[in-house]
Amino acid sequence: MIADEQLRYFVRHRAKFACGYCGVSETDCGGELTIDHFKPRSKGGADDQENLVYCCVRCNLYKSDFWPVSPEATQLWNPRHELFENHFVVSGNGMLEALTEEGALSLKILRLNRPSLIEHRLIEKQLLLFWRFLLVGSRLTSSTYDLLVRQAELIVDSREVLEPKDTAPPT
Ligand SMILES: [Zn+2]
């Protein structure tokens, strides 16, 4: 538990109020998420912001105090330093597939193909398809169409449009 409210807010805001590992947002979960120590405190990890990952309850529970037994062992994917796309790809049926050893380990440890996450990915994909369908029927120029599709993708990616109201920094 991070008692420092300003640090907690910083970590939440930096993560756009969504889990760094699986991507579900506070809005999806109906409340604040947790803060994970990427290197667990039990293994010497600090409360430093560089070691903190905003994290949903499930990912935090599954990750627990996992830490590689040696520097040579396969490492867990660190969402703070490495792009999701470098380690995973989402298949058409919503399943996550690993592209690297780190991705495979993370997928297993964090159980990133839990049924609710697969459903979540499919809903986001349908939302994008719906936007595209609406835009195709509206006879826009191709440049305007591309711009609006990109905007829709950004909304789904960032979820800032769904940002909760109680996110003002503590005073
Ligand atoms: Zn998560």
PDB file of N, CA and C and ligand atoms in Angstrom, residues 18-24 29 33 54-60 110 112 114 117, ligand 1:
ATOM      1  N   ALA A  18      -5.357   3.080 -15.886  1.00  0.00           N
ATOM      2  CA  ALA A  18      -5.599   1.711 -16.362  1.00  0.00           C
ATOM      3  C   ALA A  18      -4.452   0.796 -15.932  1.00  0.00           C
ATOM      4  N   CYS A  19      -4.755  -0.478 -15.829  1.00  0.00           N
ATOM      5  CA  CYS A  19      -3.752  -1.471 -15.418  1.00  0.00           C
ATOM      6  C   CYS A  19      -2.619  -1.532 -16.443  1.00  0.00           C
ATOM      7  N   GLY A  20      -1.399  -1.425 -15.967  1.00  0.00           N
ATOM      8  CA  GLY A  20      -0.256  -1.470 -16.862  1.00  0.00           C
ATOM      9  C   GLY A  20      -0.073  -2.817 -17.529  1.00  0.00           C
ATOM     10  N   TYR A  21      -0.572  -3.861 -16.920  1.00  0.00           N
ATOM     11  CA  TYR A  21      -0.367  -5.204 -17.458  1.00  0.00           C
ATOM     12  C   TYR A  21      -1.485  -5.633 -18.424  1.00  0.00           C
ATOM     13  N   CYS A  22      -2.739  -5.502 -17.990  1.00  0.00           N
ATOM     14  CA  CYS A  22      -3.833  -6.024 -18.823  1.00  0.00           C
ATOM     15  C   CYS A  22      -4.655  -4.941 -19.497  1.00  0.00           C
ATOM     16  N   GLY A  23      -4.547  -3.690 -19.050  1.00  0.00           N
ATOM     17  CA  GLY A  23      -5.208  -2.580 -19.732  1.00  0.00           C
ATOM     18  C   GLY A  23      -6.599  -2.218 -19.241  1.00  0.00           C
ATOM     19  N   VAL A  24      -7.174  -2.965 -18.296  1.00  0.00           N
ATOM     20  CA  VAL A  24      -8.512  -2.570 -17.827  1.00  0.00           C
ATOM     21  C   VAL A  24      -8.389  -1.257 -17.038  1.00  0.00           C
ATOM     22  N   CYS A  29     -13.437  -1.243 -13.992  1.00  0.00           N
ATOM     23  CA  CYS A  29     -13.472  -1.969 -12.710  1.00  0.00           C
ATOM     24  C   CYS A  29     -14.384  -1.304 -11.675  1.00  0.00           C
ATOM     25  N   LEU A  33      -7.594   1.150  -8.882  1.00  0.00           N
ATOM     26  CA  LEU A  33      -6.859  -0.110  -8.958  1.00  0.00           C
ATOM     27  C   LEU A  33      -5.802  -0.112  -7.854  1.00  0.00           C
ATOM     28  N   TYR A  54       0.846   0.822 -11.970  1.00  0.00           N
ATOM     29  CA  TYR A  54      -0.587   0.822 -11.647  1.00  0.00           C
ATOM     30  C   TYR A  54      -1.169  -0.484 -12.164  1.00  0.00           C
ATOM     31  N   CYS A  55      -1.983  -1.135 -11.368  1.00  0.00           N
ATOM     32  CA  CYS A  55      -2.235  -2.555 -11.612  1.00  0.00           C
ATOM     33  C   CYS A  55      -3.609  -2.952 -11.071  1.00  0.00           C
ATOM     34  N   CYS A  56      -4.378  -3.715 -11.835  1.00  0.00           N
ATOM     35  CA  CYS A  56      -5.677  -4.175 -11.346  1.00  0.00           C
ATOM     36  C   CYS A  56      -5.481  -5.240 -10.251  1.00  0.00           C
ATOM     37  N   VAL A  57      -6.533  -5.479  -9.511  1.00  0.00           N
ATOM     38  CA  VAL A  57      -6.452  -6.422  -8.381  1.00  0.00           C
ATOM     39  C   VAL A  57      -6.031  -7.806  -8.855  1.00  0.00           C
ATOM     40  N   ARG A  58      -6.604  -8.262  -9.961  1.00  0.00           N
ATOM     41  CA  ARG A  58      -6.305  -9.625 -10.452  1.00  0.00           C
ATOM     42  C   ARG A  58      -4.845  -9.759 -10.869  1.00  0.00           C
ATOM     43  N   CYS A  59      -4.350  -8.811 -11.653  1.00  0.00           N
ATOM     44  CA  CYS A  59      -2.950  -8.903 -12.089  1.00  0.00           C
ATOM     45  C   CYS A  59      -2.023  -8.860 -10.874  1.00  0.00           C
ATOM     46  N   ASN A  60      -2.350  -8.010  -9.913  1.00  0.00           N
ATOM     47  CA  ASN A  60      -1.518  -7.913  -8.714  1.00  0.00           C
ATOM     48  C   ASN A  60      -1.544  -9.228  -7.933  1.00  0.00           C
ATOM     49  N   LEU A 110       0.665 -13.749 -15.201  1.00  0.00           N
ATOM     50  CA  LEU A 110      -0.427 -12.787 -14.998  1.00  0.00           C
ATOM     51  C   LEU A 110      -1.773 -13.307 -15.503  1.00  0.00           C
ATOM     52  N   LEU A 112      -3.012 -13.599 -18.558  1.00  0.00           N
ATOM     53  CA  LEU A 112      -3.561 -12.532 -19.387  1.00  0.00           C
ATOM     54  C   LEU A 112      -4.593 -13.011 -20.402  1.00  0.00           C
ATOM     55  N   ARG A 114      -7.360 -14.589 -19.270  1.00  0.00           N
ATOM     56  CA  ARG A 114      -8.531 -14.932 -18.485  1.00  0.00           C
ATOM     57  C   ARG A 114      -9.783 -14.533 -19.278  1.00  0.00           C
ATOM     58  N   LEU A 117     -10.867 -10.915 -19.676  1.00  0.00           N
ATOM     59  CA  LEU A 117      -9.987 -10.057 -20.479  1.00  0.00           C
ATOM     60  C   LEU A 117     -10.202 -10.309 -21.972  1.00  0.00           C
TER      61      LEU A 117
HETATM   62 ZN    ZN B   1      -4.606  -6.074 -14.898  1.00  0.00          ZN
END
